[in-house]
Short mmCIF file of C-alpha atoms in Angstrom, two decimals:
data_model
loop_
_atom_site.label_atom_id
_atom_site.label_comp_id
_atom_site.label_asym_id
_atom_site.label_seq_id
_atom_site.Cartn_x
_atom_site.Cartn_y
_atom_site.Cartn_z
CA MET A 1253 86.52 115.22 48.51
CA ASN A 1254 84.61 117.27 45.97
CA HIS A 1255 86.46 120.56 45.29
CA SER A 1256 83.27 122.60 45.59
CA LEU A 1257 82.52 121.00 48.96
CA LYS A 1258 85.97 122.03 50.21
CA LEU A 1259 85.35 125.62 49.14
CA ILE A 1260 81.96 125.72 50.89
CA ILE A 1261 83.40 124.28 54.11
CA ALA A 1262 86.32 126.73 54.03
CA ARG A 1263 84.01 129.71 53.43
CA GLU A 1264 81.58 128.77 56.21
CA TYR A 1265 84.46 128.13 58.60
CA MET A 1266 86.62 131.18 57.90
CA THR A 1267 83.78 133.74 57.81
CA ARG A 1268 82.76 132.72 61.35
CA VAL A 1269 86.17 132.12 62.92
CA LYS A 1270 87.37 135.58 61.85
CA ARG A 1271 84.45 137.34 63.54
CA LYS A 1272 85.24 139.30 66.67
CA SER A 1273 82.25 137.71 68.43
CA PHE A 1274 83.80 134.25 67.99
CA ILE A 1275 87.19 135.35 69.33
CA ILE A 1276 85.65 137.18 72.30
CA THR A 1277 83.30 134.36 73.32
CA THR A 1278 86.01 131.72 72.90
CA ILE A 1279 88.28 133.56 75.32
CA LEU A 1280 85.69 134.97 77.70
CA VAL A 1281 83.46 131.92 78.27
CA PRO A 1282 86.14 129.82 80.06
CA LEU A 1283 87.15 132.86 82.10
CA LEU A 1284 83.53 133.53 83.03
CA MET A 1285 83.03 129.88 84.01
CA ILE A 1286 86.09 130.00 86.26
CA ALA A 1287 84.98 133.33 87.72
CA LEU A 1288 81.47 132.04 88.41
CA SER A 1289 82.83 128.93 90.13
CA LEU A 1290 85.12 131.03 92.32
CA ALA A 1291 82.62 133.83 92.98
CA PRO A 1292 80.85 132.23 95.99
CA ALA A 1293 84.15 131.55 97.74
CA ALA A 1294 85.40 135.06 96.95
CA VAL A 1295 82.23 136.63 98.31
CA MET A 1296 82.48 134.60 101.51
CA LEU A 1297 86.16 135.51 101.86
CA LEU A 1298 85.73 139.22 101.20
CA SER A 1299 82.52 139.71 103.18
CA SER A 1300 83.23 141.22 106.59
CA PRO A 1301 81.89 139.37 109.65
CA GLU A 1302 78.68 140.66 111.20
CA ASN A 1303 79.32 141.52 114.86
CA ARG A 1304 76.03 141.48 116.73
CA ASN A 1305 75.21 141.85 120.41
CA ILE A 1306 72.18 139.78 121.34
CA ALA A 1307 70.19 140.61 124.48
CA VAL A 1308 68.79 137.39 125.97
CA VAL A 1309 65.66 137.52 128.12
CA ASP A 1310 65.48 133.98 129.53
CA GLN A 1311 62.39 133.22 131.59
CA THR A 1312 63.41 129.55 131.99
CA GLY A 1313 66.67 130.42 133.73
CA LEU A 1314 68.27 127.43 132.02
CA ILE A 1315 69.00 128.31 128.40
CA ALA A 1316 70.90 131.64 128.43
CA SER A 1317 73.88 130.23 130.33
CA ARG A 1318 74.31 127.48 127.71
CA LEU A 1319 74.54 129.85 124.74
CA ASN A 1320 78.14 130.17 123.55
CA ASN A 1321 79.60 133.28 121.91
CA ASN A 1322 81.69 133.27 118.76
CA ASP A 1323 83.62 135.90 116.79
CA GLU A 1324 80.41 137.36 115.35
CA VAL A 1325 77.68 136.79 117.92
CA LYS A 1326 77.78 137.77 121.59
CA PHE A 1327 74.95 136.74 123.92
CA VAL A 1328 74.25 139.03 126.91
CA SER A 1329 71.77 137.92 129.60
CA VAL A 1330 69.55 140.81 130.72
CA ASP A 1331 66.64 141.21 133.08
CA ALA A 1332 64.57 144.00 131.58
CA PRO A 1333 61.19 144.37 129.89
CA LEU A 1334 61.05 144.05 126.11
CA ASP A 1335 59.82 147.63 125.62
CA SER A 1336 62.88 149.14 127.31
CA LEU A 1337 65.23 146.86 125.35
CA ARG A 1338 63.70 148.00 122.08
CA ALA A 1339 64.98 151.51 122.81
CA ASP A 1340 68.47 150.31 123.81
CA THR A 1341 70.64 150.69 120.71
CA ASP A 1342 73.55 148.85 122.34
CA PHE A 1343 71.86 145.62 121.32
CA ASP A 1344 71.42 144.58 117.70
CA ALA A 1345 68.75 141.99 118.52
CA ILE A 1346 66.66 140.74 121.41
CA LEU A 1347 66.18 137.01 122.05
CA VAL A 1348 63.07 136.38 124.17
CA ILE A 1349 62.74 132.90 125.72
CA ASP A 1350 59.43 132.15 127.44
CA ALA A 1351 59.03 129.80 130.40
CA ASN A 1352 57.78 126.83 128.34
CA ALA A 1353 60.60 127.04 125.75
CA VAL A 1354 62.02 123.62 126.63
CA LYS A 1355 58.74 121.86 125.78
CA LYS A 1356 57.54 124.06 122.91
CA PRO A 1357 60.52 126.01 121.53
CA ALA A 1358 58.86 126.94 118.23
CA GLU A 1359 56.08 128.77 120.07
CA ALA A 1360 58.06 130.16 123.00
CA ILE A 1361 61.20 131.67 121.44
CA ARG A 1362 61.32 134.84 119.34
CA LEU A 1363 64.13 136.98 117.94
CA TYR A 1364 63.59 140.74 117.55
CA SER A 1365 66.25 142.21 115.25
CA ARG A 1366 67.29 145.70 114.14
CA GLY A 1367 67.53 145.04 110.43
CA ALA A 1368 67.70 141.65 108.76
CA PRO A 1369 70.36 139.40 110.31
CA ALA A 1370 72.81 137.56 108.08
CA MET A 1371 71.93 133.98 107.20
CA GLN A 1372 74.99 132.66 109.06
CA THR A 1373 74.05 134.66 112.16
CA GLY A 1374 70.50 133.34 112.22
CA ALA A 1375 71.70 129.78 111.69
CA TYR A 1376 74.25 130.07 114.51
CA ILE A 1377 71.67 131.42 117.00
CA ASN A 1378 69.24 128.68 116.03
CA SER A 1379 71.85 125.92 116.43
CA GLN A 1380 72.86 127.25 119.86
CA LEU A 1381 69.24 127.19 121.02
CA GLU A 1382 68.73 123.67 119.69
CA ASP A 1383 71.85 122.36 121.44
CA ALA A 1384 70.89 124.03 124.71
CA ILE A 1385 67.33 122.64 124.68
CA GLU A 1386 68.55 119.14 123.77
CA ASP A 1387 71.03 119.20 126.68
CA ILE A 1388 68.27 120.24 129.11
CA ARG A 1389 65.94 117.51 127.89
CA LEU A 1390 68.68 114.89 128.26
CA GLU A 1391 69.45 115.98 131.80
CA GLU A 1392 65.81 115.45 132.76
CA TYR A 1393 66.37 111.69 132.38
CA ASN A 1394 68.84 111.79 135.34
CA ILE A 1395 71.32 109.43 133.68
CA ASP A 1396 74.95 110.02 134.65
CA ASN A 1397 77.25 111.00 131.80
CA ILE A 1398 74.46 110.70 129.24
CA LYS A 1399 76.11 113.18 126.87
CA GLN A 1400 79.37 111.23 126.91
CA ILE A 1401 77.47 107.98 126.33
CA LEU A 1402 75.64 109.41 123.32
CA ALA A 1403 78.86 110.85 121.92
CA SER A 1404 80.62 107.48 122.25
CA VAL A 1405 77.91 105.55 120.38
CA GLN A 1406 77.32 108.12 117.64
CA ALA A 1407 78.47 106.87 114.22
CA ASP A 1408 79.28 109.72 111.84
CA PHE A 1409 81.23 108.71 108.74
CA GLU A 1410 81.28 108.87 104.94
CA LEU A 1411 80.93 105.64 103.00
CA PRO A 1412 83.72 105.37 100.40
CA THR A 1413 82.82 103.92 96.98
CA ILE A 1414 85.39 101.73 95.20
CA ARG A 1415 84.81 100.75 91.55
CA ILE A 1416 85.76 97.08 90.95
CA ASP A 1417 84.58 96.93 87.32
CA LYS A 1418 87.74 98.64 86.06
CA GLU A 1419 91.29 97.42 85.55
CA GLU A 1420 92.25 98.73 88.98
CA ASP A 1421 90.16 99.43 92.07
CA THR A 1422 89.36 103.13 91.90
CA ALA A 1423 87.82 105.45 94.48
CA THR A 1424 85.02 107.52 92.95
CA SER A 1425 82.92 110.46 94.09
CA VAL A 1426 79.23 110.10 93.23
CA GLY A 1427 78.64 113.78 93.92
CA LEU A 1428 81.41 114.90 91.57
CA SER A 1429 80.23 112.47 88.88
CA TYR A 1430 76.74 113.97 89.12
CA ILE A 1431 78.08 117.53 88.75
CA ILE A 1432 80.36 116.64 85.83
CA GLY A 1433 77.59 114.69 84.08
CA LEU A 1434 75.14 117.55 84.46
CA THR A 1435 77.71 120.09 83.22
CA LEU A 1436 78.64 118.04 80.13
CA ASP A 1437 74.96 117.38 79.45
CA MET A 1438 74.13 121.10 79.49
CA MET A 1439 77.19 121.94 77.37
CA LEU A 1440 76.13 119.45 74.71
CA TYR A 1441 72.55 120.72 74.81
CA MET A 1442 73.78 124.30 74.37
CA PHE A 1443 76.20 123.49 71.53
CA ILE A 1444 73.70 121.41 69.54
CA LEU A 1445 70.98 124.04 69.73
CA ILE A 1446 73.23 127.05 69.07
CA TYR A 1447 75.16 125.62 66.13
CA GLY A 1448 72.19 123.68 64.72
CA GLN A 1449 70.13 126.89 64.60
CA MET A 1450 73.14 128.67 63.12
CA VAL A 1451 72.93 126.29 60.14
CA MET A 1452 69.21 127.01 59.79
CA ASN A 1453 69.61 130.79 60.00
CA SER A 1454 72.48 130.75 57.49
CA ILE A 1455 70.35 128.91 54.94
CA ILE A 1456 67.37 131.24 55.49
CA GLU A 1457 69.60 134.31 55.05
CA GLU A 1458 71.14 133.07 51.81
CA LYS A 1459 67.75 131.93 50.55
CA ASN A 1460 66.30 135.41 51.09
CA ASN A 1461 69.29 136.98 49.32
CA ARG A 1462 68.78 134.55 46.41
CA VAL A 1463 72.42 133.49 46.77
CA LEU A 1464 71.45 129.81 46.82
CA GLU A 1465 69.94 130.01 43.35
CA ILE A 1466 73.34 131.04 41.99
CA VAL A 1467 75.35 128.54 44.04
CA VAL A 1468 73.23 125.49 43.16
CA SER A 1469 73.87 126.16 39.48
CA SER A 1470 77.39 124.83 40.01
CA VAL A 1471 77.04 122.74 43.19
CA LYS A 1472 74.61 119.95 43.96
CA PRO A 1473 72.16 120.88 46.77
CA THR A 1474 73.31 117.85 48.81
CA TRP A 1475 76.94 118.98 48.68
CA LEU A 1476 75.89 122.51 49.56
CA MET A 1477 74.03 121.31 52.64
CA LEU A 1478 76.91 119.06 53.72
CA GLY A 1479 79.36 121.93 53.23
CA LYS A 1480 77.35 124.27 55.44
CA ILE A 1481 76.89 121.65 58.15
CA SER A 1482 80.57 120.66 58.09
CA GLY A 1483 81.91 124.23 58.04
CA ILE A 1484 79.81 125.42 60.98
CA GLY A 1485 80.54 122.16 62.81
CA LEU A 1486 84.29 122.80 62.48
CA VAL A 1487 83.75 126.20 64.09
CA ALA A 1488 82.16 124.51 67.09
CA ILE A 1489 84.93 121.89 67.27
CA THR A 1490 87.56 124.63 67.15
CA GLN A 1491 85.88 126.36 70.07
CA ILE A 1492 85.66 123.12 72.08
CA LEU A 1493 89.35 122.32 71.46
CA ILE A 1494 90.44 125.81 72.52
CA TRP A 1495 88.39 125.50 75.70
CA ALA A 1496 89.85 122.03 76.30
CA VAL A 1497 93.39 123.44 76.05
CA LEU A 1498 92.57 126.30 78.43
CA ILE A 1499 90.86 124.05 80.97
CA GLY A 1500 93.59 121.41 80.60
CA SER A 1501 96.26 124.03 81.29
CA CYS A 1502 94.44 125.13 84.43
CA SER A 1503 94.13 121.48 85.49
CA LEU A 1504 97.87 120.83 85.05
CA TRP A 1505 98.62 123.92 87.12
CA SER A 1506 96.23 122.93 89.90
CA MET A 1507 96.91 119.17 90.00
CA PRO A 1508 99.79 119.37 92.54
CA LEU A 1509 97.59 121.50 94.80
CA LEU A 1510 94.68 119.07 94.42
CA GLY A 1511 96.96 116.12 95.18
CA ASP A 1512 98.22 117.71 98.39
CA LEU A 1513 94.68 118.65 99.41
CA GLY A 1514 93.41 115.13 98.76
CA ALA A 1515 96.25 113.59 100.75
CA THR A 1516 95.54 115.76 103.80
CA SER A 1517 91.73 115.69 103.59
CA GLU A 1518 89.93 113.66 106.24
CA SER A 1519 86.79 113.41 104.07
CA THR A 1520 86.74 110.30 101.89
CA GLU A 1521 84.27 111.98 99.50
CA ILE A 1522 86.53 115.00 99.01
CA ALA A 1523 89.59 112.78 98.63
CA ALA A 1524 87.82 110.66 95.99
CA ALA A 1525 86.64 113.77 94.12
CA ILE A 1526 90.15 115.23 94.07
CA SER A 1527 91.52 111.86 92.92
CA GLN A 1528 89.11 111.88 89.97
CA LEU A 1529 89.97 115.46 89.01
CA SER A 1530 93.68 114.63 89.19
CA ASP A 1531 93.28 111.65 86.84
CA THR A 1532 94.45 112.96 83.45
CA GLY A 1533 93.16 109.86 81.67
CA PHE A 1534 89.69 110.38 83.13
CA ILE A 1535 89.60 114.07 82.10
CA ALA A 1536 91.07 113.40 78.63
CA GLY A 1537 88.57 110.59 78.05
CA LEU A 1538 85.66 112.87 78.90
CA PHE A 1539 86.86 115.49 76.40
CA VAL A 1540 87.31 112.88 73.65
CA TYR A 1541 83.84 111.47 74.20
CA LEU A 1542 82.38 114.96 74.45
CA LEU A 1543 83.86 115.69 71.03
CA LEU A 1544 82.61 112.44 69.48
CA PHE A 1545 79.09 112.76 70.83
CA PHE A 1546 78.95 116.44 69.96
CA ILE A 1547 79.96 115.73 66.36
CA GLY A 1548 77.37 112.95 66.09
CA GLY A 1549 74.63 114.92 67.83
CA TYR A 1550 75.39 118.08 65.89
CA LEU A 1551 75.40 116.29 62.52
CA PHE A 1552 72.16 114.51 63.41
CA TYR A 1553 70.25 117.63 64.46
CA SER A 1554 71.85 120.09 62.03
CA ALA A 1555 70.52 117.98 59.14
CA ILE A 1556 67.01 118.54 60.53
CA TYR A 1557 67.68 122.27 61.00
CA ALA A 1558 69.03 122.51 57.44
CA ALA A 1559 65.86 120.92 56.07
CA ILE A 1560 63.73 123.34 58.13
CA GLY A 1561 65.77 126.35 56.98
CA SER A 1562 65.36 125.38 53.34
CA ALA A 1563 61.59 125.01 53.71
CA VAL A 1564 60.83 128.53 55.00
CA ASP A 1565 61.56 132.14 54.07
CA ASN A 1566 61.95 133.78 57.48
CA VAL A 1567 63.01 133.10 61.06
CA GLN A 1568 59.45 133.46 62.40
CA ASP A 1569 58.19 130.56 60.30
CA ALA A 1570 61.33 128.57 61.11
CA SER A 1571 60.82 128.97 64.87
CA GLN A 1572 57.50 127.13 64.58
CA LEU A 1573 58.90 124.24 62.56
CA SER A 1574 62.09 124.06 64.64
CA THR A 1575 60.03 122.48 67.42
CA ILE A 1576 60.51 119.25 65.44
CA ALA A 1577 64.24 119.45 66.27
CA THR A 1578 64.04 121.17 69.65
CA MET A 1579 61.57 118.82 71.36
CA PRO A 1580 63.77 115.67 71.09
CA VAL A 1581 66.69 117.64 72.54
CA ILE A 1582 64.53 118.78 75.47
CA ILE A 1583 63.33 115.19 75.97
CA GLY A 1584 66.99 114.17 76.03
CA ILE A 1585 67.70 116.71 78.77
CA ILE A 1586 64.70 115.53 80.81
CA SER A 1587 65.77 111.91 80.38
CA SER A 1588 69.26 112.83 81.52
CA MET A 1589 67.91 113.96 84.88
CA ALA A 1590 66.69 110.40 85.47
CA VAL A 1591 69.95 109.01 84.10
CA LEU A 1592 72.00 111.07 86.56
CA SER A 1593 70.01 109.60 89.45
CA ASN A 1594 70.45 106.00 88.24
CA PRO A 1595 73.07 105.71 85.46
CA GLY A 1596 72.92 101.90 85.40
CA SER A 1597 69.17 101.54 84.89
CA THR A 1598 67.41 100.04 81.85
CA LEU A 1599 66.04 103.50 81.00
CA ALA A 1600 69.57 104.92 81.06
CA PHE A 1601 70.76 102.26 78.61
CA TRP A 1602 67.98 102.78 76.07
CA VAL A 1603 68.04 106.59 76.05
CA SER A 1604 71.82 106.25 75.57
CA VAL A 1605 71.24 104.21 72.39
CA ILE A 1606 68.28 106.04 70.79
CA PRO A 1607 69.95 108.69 68.55
CA PHE A 1608 67.51 111.48 69.43
CA THR A 1609 68.58 111.36 73.10
CA SER A 1610 71.89 109.45 73.12
CA PRO A 1611 74.30 112.45 73.00
CA MET A 1612 72.86 114.03 76.15
CA ALA A 1613 72.11 110.78 77.99
CA MET A 1614 75.51 109.20 77.36
CA MET A 1615 77.38 112.33 78.46
CA SER A 1616 75.41 112.18 81.72
CA ARG A 1617 76.50 108.57 82.28
CA LEU A 1618 80.16 108.78 81.27
CA PRO A 1619 81.52 110.33 84.52
CA TYR A 1620 80.08 107.35 86.44
CA GLY A 1621 81.83 104.87 84.15
CA VAL A 1622 80.12 103.11 81.23
CA PRO A 1623 81.13 99.77 79.60
CA THR A 1624 83.09 100.39 76.41
CA TRP A 1625 80.72 98.28 74.30
CA GLU A 1626 77.78 100.49 75.26
CA ILE A 1627 79.69 103.63 74.22
CA ILE A 1628 80.67 102.05 70.88
CA LEU A 1629 77.10 100.86 70.26
CA SER A 1630 75.73 104.32 71.02
CA LEU A 1631 78.21 105.99 68.64
CA ILE A 1632 77.55 103.49 65.83
CA VAL A 1633 73.78 103.92 66.06
CA LEU A 1634 74.15 107.72 66.23
CA TYR A 1635 76.40 108.00 63.15
CA ILE A 1636 74.37 105.50 61.10
CA SER A 1637 71.24 107.45 61.97
CA PHE A 1638 72.96 110.63 60.84
CA ALA A 1639 73.85 109.05 57.49
CA PHE A 1640 70.20 108.08 56.94
CA LEU A 1641 68.92 111.45 58.13
CA ILE A 1642 71.32 113.43 55.92
CA TRP A 1643 70.06 111.43 52.91
CA LEU A 1644 66.43 112.11 53.87
CA CYS A 1645 66.89 115.80 54.70
CA ALA A 1646 68.93 116.37 51.54
CA LYS A 1647 65.83 115.39 49.52
CA ILE A 1648 63.81 118.01 51.42
CA TYR A 1649 66.61 120.56 51.09
CA ARG A 1650 66.93 120.29 47.30
CA VAL A 1651 63.22 121.06 46.90
CA GLY A 1652 62.82 123.57 49.72
CA ILE A 1653 65.55 125.99 48.64
CA PHE A 1654 63.52 126.83 45.52
CA MET A 1655 60.24 127.37 47.37
CA TYR A 1656 59.26 130.97 48.20
CA GLY A 1657 56.29 132.89 49.56
CA LYS A 1658 54.47 130.11 51.41
CA LYS A 1659 55.18 128.24 54.62
CA PRO A 1660 54.83 124.54 53.83
CA THR A 1661 52.85 122.18 56.00
CA LEU A 1662 54.39 119.10 57.55
CA ILE A 1663 52.55 116.92 55.02
CA GLU A 1664 54.09 118.90 52.13
CA ILE A 1665 57.57 118.50 53.62
CA ILE A 1666 57.03 114.75 53.91
CA ARG A 1667 55.92 114.75 50.25
CA TRP A 1668 59.17 116.49 49.27
CA ALA A 1669 61.14 113.75 51.02
CA ARG A 1670 59.39 111.13 48.88
CA TYR A 1671 60.36 112.78 45.58
CA LYS A 1672 62.87 110.80 43.54
#
């Protein structure tokens, strides 16, 4: 490797890795992700139950007796006018059931509450009313043991999915695959945009400081661009590897717990999800592919950002031209939404091969399982496209870094690319 290129890569890498912002974000982001994932459960666990006494005015004479209490809600049948109950502070809410509630419950039942009830409380009251009205309607058919008959014929089960296109039959969770695919997709989108724009901003800053004019006197512009792209890319890879180690350590610690939970779970979907999360080969494969597609996607888009940064003098002008790089990434994200819904479709295959969308689309498909030849084809096309793009953008870069004072048009940039 060219000695000057090594120096440029080392400078770009070390100046960013030593920054406090890099160290803080590298450590805090995984912790924040874990905290955010655990926050809903912690809130539910720490929130105190809402004990509410509900006065029930039942004009049908049939529903109140069928309402069951729980630890939070207590139903009390009363025979008093609504106005007097409004003044009775012993009750937190008043449930008024009109005479025609069995036929038209939406019109005939109202809940008067002192303050807004909790969502769980409202849902529980509603479910109790629905069950009571359904029981009354069934009894009107005068069929003996109708509830037992309905219970005996009811089929409530989860359909397990077994993959037979692998070396061994494997239970998979479609829901977990969707969540993992969406998460990896968004991570790749975030990394490509953040670090691609970092390349662009670095070039603009050095161009304004006239540092590039000095550097290119001893280094070819192409090597300078490659050095910047490679150095900043190594920063991103370092961050990904550190996060992989942290997440992998948490996974190793939690695997025995997940295994026990999966063995005792009665839900086939939960058991399949836990089985996937406990598969070290599955998790390791996802990280490897994430790294490969990030490197390819980053190199592909950072070449475009480098060309844009060399063509302008300030961030404001760059933000307008950067749409050229941002729009394909956004299209990739939009395409990935369709891919997540049907990962085996023709659309999913083609957006996984086209280099502008393949990093995001393929990461959306990988948790579902993708044939190895498709992954290899996608990577080959992506890296070949990068090689062509780096050659093309280098021609723009070597002209643009010497241009000052005027924002070039797209036609002028294309003309630069045609210079020999």
